[in-house]
PDB file of C-alpha atoms in Angstrom:
ATOM      1  CA  MET S   1      -9.370   3.083 -20.566  1.00 41.00           C
ATOM      2  CA  ARG S   2      -7.415   1.958 -18.066  1.00 69.00           C
ATOM      3  CA  TRP S   3      -4.796   4.589 -18.470  1.00 75.00           C
ATOM      4  CA  ARG S   4      -7.240   7.027 -16.114  1.00 74.00           C
ATOM      5  CA  ALA S   5      -6.391   4.480 -12.918  1.00 72.00           C
ATOM      6  CA  ARG S   6      -2.785   4.179 -14.199  1.00 78.00           C
ATOM      7  CA  VAL S   7      -2.568   7.885 -13.811  1.00 82.00           C
ATOM      8  CA  VAL S   8      -4.383   8.463 -10.956  1.00 80.00           C
ATOM      9  CA  ALA S   9      -2.255   6.006  -9.186  1.00 81.00           C
ATOM     10  CA  TRP S  10       1.226   6.946 -10.313  1.00 80.00           C
ATOM     11  CA  VAL S  11       0.442  10.679  -9.024  1.00 85.00           C
ATOM     12  CA  GLY S  12      -1.137   9.456  -5.478  1.00 84.00           C
ATOM     13  CA  VAL S  13       2.436   7.207  -5.397  1.00 84.00           C
ATOM     14  CA  VAL S  14       4.059  10.387  -5.713  1.00 85.00           C
ATOM     15  CA  LEU S  15       2.766  12.415  -3.431  1.00 85.00           C
ATOM     16  CA  ALA S  16       1.848   9.649  -0.551  1.00 83.00           C
ATOM     17  CA  VAL S  17       6.180   9.649  -0.820  1.00 82.00           C
ATOM     18  CA  VAL S  18       6.573  13.469  -0.454  1.00 83.00           C
ATOM     19  CA  LEU S  19       3.564  13.665   2.361  1.00 82.00           C
ATOM     20  CA  GLN S  20       5.407  10.991   3.856  1.00 80.00           C
ATOM     21  CA  GLY S  21       8.741  12.234   4.210  1.00 78.00           C
ATOM     22  CA  ALA S  22       7.892  15.960   4.236  1.00 79.00           C
ATOM     23  CA  LEU S  23       4.871  15.605   6.690  1.00 78.00           C
ATOM     24  CA  LEU S  24       4.071  12.651   8.596  1.00 74.00           C
ATOM     25  CA  THR S  25       8.075  12.052  10.045  1.00 72.00           C
ATOM     26  CA  ARG S  26       8.720  15.239  10.568  1.00 73.00           C
ATOM     27  CA  LEU S  27       5.567  15.356  12.822  1.00 77.00           C
ATOM     28  CA  ASP S  28       6.731  11.923  14.222  1.00 73.00           C
ATOM     29  CA  ILE S  29       3.067  10.827  13.330  1.00 74.00           C
ATOM     30  CA  PRO S  30       2.943   6.632  13.373  1.00 73.00           C
ATOM     31  CA  LEU S  31       1.924   6.043  10.054  1.00 77.00           C
ATOM     32  CA  ALA S  32       3.568   5.125   6.735  1.00 82.00           C
ATOM     33  CA  ILE S  33       0.855   6.397   4.169  1.00 83.00           C
ATOM     34  CA  THR S  34       2.662   4.623   0.819  1.00 86.00           C
ATOM     35  CA  PRO S  35       1.900   1.358   1.563  1.00 89.00           C
ATOM     36  CA  VAL S  36      -1.517   2.130   2.493  1.00 90.00           C
ATOM     37  CA  LEU S  37      -1.961   3.896  -0.412  1.00 90.00           C
ATOM     38  CA  VAL S  38      -0.065   1.106  -3.065  1.00 92.00           C
ATOM     39  CA  ILE S  39      -2.152  -1.343  -1.421  1.00 93.00           C
ATOM     40  CA  VAL S  40      -5.440   0.987  -1.991  1.00 91.00           C
ATOM     41  CA  ALA S  41      -4.535   1.330  -5.642  1.00 90.00           C
ATOM     42  CA  ALA S  42      -3.521  -1.889  -6.323  1.00 90.00           C
ATOM     43  CA  MET S  43      -6.784  -3.438  -5.543  1.00 88.00           C
ATOM     44  CA  ARG S  44      -8.135  -1.503  -8.535  1.00 85.00           C
ATOM     45  CA  MET S  45      -5.225  -2.651 -11.172  1.00 86.00           C
ATOM     46  CA  THR S  46      -4.468  -5.684 -12.630  1.00 86.00           C
ATOM     47  CA  ARG S  47      -1.496  -7.710 -11.351  1.00 89.00           C
ATOM     48  CA  THR S  48       1.579  -6.801 -13.641  1.00 90.00           C
ATOM     49  CA  GLU S  49       0.065  -3.028 -13.285  1.00 88.00           C
ATOM     50  CA  ALA S  50       0.184  -3.485  -9.169  1.00 91.00           C
ATOM     51  CA  ALA S  51       3.169  -5.386  -8.824  1.00 93.00           C
ATOM     52  CA  LEU S  52       4.974  -2.805 -11.060  1.00 92.00           C
ATOM     53  CA  LEU S  53       3.201  -0.187  -8.952  1.00 91.00           C
ATOM     54  CA  GLY S  54       4.270  -1.424  -5.281  1.00 93.00           C
ATOM     55  CA  PHE S  55       8.056  -1.874  -7.000  1.00 94.00           C
ATOM     56  CA  PHE S  56       8.273   1.732  -8.104  1.00 92.00           C
ATOM     57  CA  ALA S  57       7.169   2.988  -4.942  1.00 91.00           C
ATOM     58  CA  GLY S  58       8.868   1.382  -2.736  1.00 90.00           C
ATOM     59  CA  LEU S  59      12.291   2.004  -4.720  1.00 90.00           C
ATOM     60  CA  LEU S  60      11.662   5.911  -4.436  1.00 89.00           C
ATOM     61  CA  LEU S  61      10.782   5.314  -0.967  1.00 86.00           C
ATOM     62  CA  ASP S  62      14.047   3.907  -0.591  1.00 85.00           C
ATOM     63  CA  VAL S  63      15.620   6.969  -2.500  1.00 87.00           C
ATOM     64  CA  THR S  64      13.962  10.105  -1.480  1.00 83.00           C
ATOM     65  CA  PRO S  65      14.959  11.443   2.428  1.00 78.00           C
ATOM     66  CA  PRO S  66      14.685  10.613   4.601  1.00 73.00           C
ATOM     67  CA  ALA S  67      15.788   7.095   3.435  1.00 72.00           C
ATOM     68  CA  GLU S  68      16.682   4.552   6.253  1.00 74.00           C
ATOM     69  CA  GLY S  69      17.377   1.167   5.248  1.00 73.00           C
ATOM     70  CA  LEU S  70      18.205  -1.226   2.737  1.00 77.00           C
ATOM     71  CA  LEU S  71      17.972  -0.245  -0.908  1.00 83.00           C
ATOM     72  CA  GLY S  72      15.330  -1.931  -2.532  1.00 83.00           C
ATOM     73  CA  GLY S  73      13.659  -3.113   0.426  1.00 84.00           C
ATOM     74  CA  SER S  74      10.606  -1.807   0.525  1.00 87.00           C
ATOM     75  CA  ALA S  75      10.641  -1.964  -3.286  1.00 90.00           C
ATOM     76  CA  LEU S  76      10.643  -5.808  -2.615  1.00 92.00           C
ATOM     77  CA  VAL S  77       7.723  -5.841   0.347  1.00 93.00           C
ATOM     78  CA  LEU S  78       5.776  -3.086  -1.573  1.00 92.00           C
ATOM     79  CA  CYS S  79       5.671  -5.912  -4.894  1.00 94.00           C
ATOM     80  CA  CYS S  80       4.968  -8.422  -3.270  1.00 94.00           C
ATOM     81  CA  ALA S  81       2.466  -6.554  -0.733  1.00 95.00           C
ATOM     82  CA  ALA S  82       0.578  -4.814  -4.044  1.00 94.00           C
ATOM     83  CA  TYR S  83       0.642  -8.177  -5.893  1.00 94.00           C
ATOM     84  CA  LEU S  84      -0.943  -9.456  -2.881  1.00 93.00           C
ATOM     85  CA  ALA S  85      -3.910  -7.185  -2.890  1.00 92.00           C
ATOM     86  CA  ALA S  86      -4.315  -7.140  -6.733  1.00 90.00           C
ATOM     87  CA  ALA S  87      -4.630 -10.973  -6.444  1.00 89.00           C
ATOM     88  CA  ASN S  88      -6.968 -11.257  -3.833  1.00 87.00           C
ATOM     89  CA  GLN S  89      -9.117  -8.680  -5.007  1.00 83.00           C
ATOM     90  CA  TYR S  90     -12.162 -10.489  -5.924  1.00 82.00           C
ATOM     91  CA  LEU S  91     -11.891 -12.391  -2.616  1.00 85.00           C
ATOM     92  CA  VAL S  92     -12.762  -9.562  -0.365  1.00 85.00           C
ATOM     93  CA  PRO S  93     -15.968  -8.556   0.327  1.00 84.00           C
ATOM     94  CA  ARG S  94     -17.188  -5.712  -1.282  1.00 81.00           C
ATOM     95  CA  MET S  95     -18.124  -4.321   2.262  1.00 86.00           C
ATOM     96  CA  TRP S  96     -16.012  -1.122   2.658  1.00 83.00           C
ATOM     97  CA  TRP S  97     -15.076  -1.905   6.482  1.00 88.00           C
ATOM     98  CA  VAL S  98     -13.821  -5.316   5.368  1.00 90.00           C
ATOM     99  CA  ARG S  99     -12.228  -3.664   2.825  1.00 89.00           C
ATOM    100  CA  ALA S 100     -10.342  -0.968   4.752  1.00 91.00           C
ATOM    101  CA  LEU S 101      -9.318  -3.761   7.455  1.00 92.00           C
ATOM    102  CA  PHE S 102      -7.859  -5.888   4.459  1.00 93.00           C
ATOM    103  CA  ILE S 103      -5.710  -2.652   3.279  1.00 92.00           C
ATOM    104  CA  GLY S 104      -4.813  -2.360   6.888  1.00 92.00           C
ATOM    105  CA  SER S 105      -3.903  -5.308   7.901  1.00 92.00           C
ATOM    106  CA  LEU S 106      -1.807  -5.874   4.770  1.00 93.00           C
ATOM    107  CA  ALA S 107       0.080  -2.400   4.737  1.00 91.00           C
ATOM    108  CA  ALA S 108       1.382  -2.813   8.547  1.00 91.00           C
ATOM    109  CA  LEU S 109       1.916  -6.746   7.823  1.00 92.00           C
ATOM    110  CA  SER S 110       4.094  -5.039   5.079  1.00 92.00           C
ATOM    111  CA  VAL S 111       5.725  -2.184   7.232  1.00 88.00           C
ATOM    112  CA  ALA S 112       6.573  -5.437   9.756  1.00 89.00           C
ATOM    113  CA  ALA S 113       8.126  -7.083   6.621  1.00 90.00           C
ATOM    114  CA  ILE S 114      10.139  -3.796   6.028  1.00 86.00           C
ATOM    115  CA  LEU S 115      11.209  -3.477   9.590  1.00 84.00           C
ATOM    116  CA  ALA S 116      12.669  -7.299   9.755  1.00 86.00           C
ATOM    117  CA  LEU S 117      14.549  -6.663   6.346  1.00 85.00           C
ATOM    118  CA  ASP S 118      16.093  -3.757   8.357  1.00 82.00           C
ATOM    119  CA  VAL S 119      16.702  -5.734  11.621  1.00 81.00           C
ATOM    120  CA  LEU S 120      17.587  -9.196   8.985  1.00 83.00           C
ATOM    121  CA  THR S 121      20.646  -6.761   7.393  1.00 81.00           C
ATOM    122  CA  GLY S 122      21.645  -5.073  10.626  1.00 75.00           C
ATOM    123  CA  THR S 123      20.091  -1.442   9.073  1.00 70.00           C
ATOM    124  CA  ALA S 124      18.759  -0.695  12.322  1.00 66.00           C
ATOM    125  CA  LEU S 125      17.949  -2.293  15.845  1.00 64.00           C
ATOM    126  CA  VAL S 126      14.201  -1.316  15.885  1.00 65.00           C
ATOM    127  CA  LEU S 127      13.180  -4.667  17.763  1.00 70.00           C
ATOM    128  CA  GLY S 128      11.003  -3.683  21.284  1.00 74.00           C
ATOM    129  CA  TRP S 129       7.473  -2.475  22.545  1.00 78.00           C
ATOM    130  CA  GLY S 130       8.624   0.887  20.103  1.00 77.00           C
ATOM    131  CA  ALA S 131       8.645  -1.190  17.350  1.00 77.00           C
ATOM    132  CA  ALA S 132       5.330  -2.948  18.167  1.00 81.00           C
ATOM    133  CA  LEU S 133       3.652  -0.317  19.340  1.00 84.00           C
ATOM    134  CA  TYR S 134       4.175   1.361  16.146  1.00 81.00           C
ATOM    135  CA  LEU S 135       2.936  -1.473  14.193  1.00 85.00           C
ATOM    136  CA  VAL S 136      -0.277  -1.620  16.156  1.00 88.00           C
ATOM    137  CA  TRP S 137      -0.863   2.233  15.123  1.00 87.00           C
ATOM    138  CA  GLN S 138      -0.012   1.684  11.679  1.00 86.00           C
ATOM    139  CA  PHE S 139      -2.389  -0.648  11.533  1.00 90.00           C
ATOM    140  CA  VAL S 140      -5.442   1.430  12.977  1.00 90.00           C
ATOM    141  CA  LEU S 141      -4.292   4.559  11.290  1.00 87.00           C
ATOM    142  CA  GLY S 142      -3.693   2.719   8.273  1.00 87.00           C
ATOM    143  CA  THR S 143      -6.991   0.886   8.285  1.00 89.00           C
ATOM    144  CA  LEU S 144      -8.838   4.548   9.208  1.00 89.00           C
ATOM    145  CA  ALA S 145      -7.263   6.239   5.980  1.00 88.00           C
ATOM    146  CA  ALA S 146      -7.881   3.418   3.923  1.00 89.00           C
ATOM    147  CA  ALA S 147     -11.539   3.303   4.881  1.00 90.00           C
ATOM    148  CA  LEU S 148     -11.057   7.319   3.508  1.00 89.00           C
ATOM    149  CA  LEU S 149      -9.278   6.040   0.308  1.00 85.00           C
ATOM    150  CA  TRP S 150     -10.967   3.589  -0.992  1.00 83.00           C
ATOM    151  CA  PRO S 151     -14.050   5.847  -1.555  1.00 84.00           C
ATOM    152  CA  VAL S 152     -11.766   8.262  -3.304  1.00 84.00           C
ATOM    153  CA  ALA S 153      -9.950   4.928  -5.656  1.00 82.00           C
ATOM    154  CA  VAL S 154     -13.145   3.778  -6.798  1.00 78.00           C
ATOM    155  CA  SER S 155     -14.398   7.322  -7.839  1.00 79.00           C
ATOM    156  CA  THR S 156     -11.271   8.405  -9.259  1.00 80.00           C
ATOM    157  CA  MET S 157      -9.664   4.761 -10.889  1.00 77.00           C
ATOM    158  CA  GLY S 158     -12.923   3.739 -12.584  1.00 73.00           C
ATOM    159  CA  PRO S 159     -14.178  -0.038 -12.908  1.00 74.00           C
ATOM    160  CA  PRO S 160     -11.844  -2.660 -11.646  1.00 74.00           C
ATOM    161  CA  PRO S 161     -10.347  -4.963 -14.403  1.00 74.00           C
ATOM    162  CA  ARG S 162     -12.355  -7.313 -15.647  1.00 72.00           C
ATOM    163  CA  ARG S 163     -11.855 -10.931 -14.623  1.00 67.00           C
ATOM    164  CA  PRO S 164     -10.781 -13.551 -17.264  1.00 62.00           C
ATOM    165  CA  MET S 165     -13.259 -16.374 -17.275  1.00 55.00           C
ATOM    166  CA  GLY S 166     -11.233 -19.915 -16.624  1.00 55.00           C
ATOM    167  CA  VAL S 167      -8.739 -18.503 -14.706  1.00 56.00           C
ATOM    168  CA  ALA S 168      -7.852 -18.941 -11.169  1.00 57.00           C
ATOM    169  CA  PRO S 169      -7.563 -15.431  -9.072  1.00 55.00           C
TER     170      PRO S 169
END
């Protein structure tokens, strides 16, 4: 049954948003944990499930304090990132460190896209060395978090969905 994977993913996303808003932003830790967790969970789900998870996780991020930026911006970016992760899960080699690098880089790219969307809409002017350093730390800490979260996701979410025969990945 796929219900276990869905429940674990949704509970994990809610906990990640609460953890990010209550702890990580207050301690100034340069890590957005929600994109990492969404991408980890998306690699154990179908494309549609992953896109819905990413959209609602981003919407929850946009609404909960300390919400900054464009309403729906994180939802759009995390929806696309989760879809990409679910669509390419069969192309990533099954070694844990390769998956951690894939998840960390996709999470850093999604944070960069959210920052770019904020700059394009005039919400925040965050370009500079601080933003570049934040993205580097997001990649490094996101990769480490993905290396820790991947075995947990494999054991709690069950097997990945079957790929239909004759359908391109």
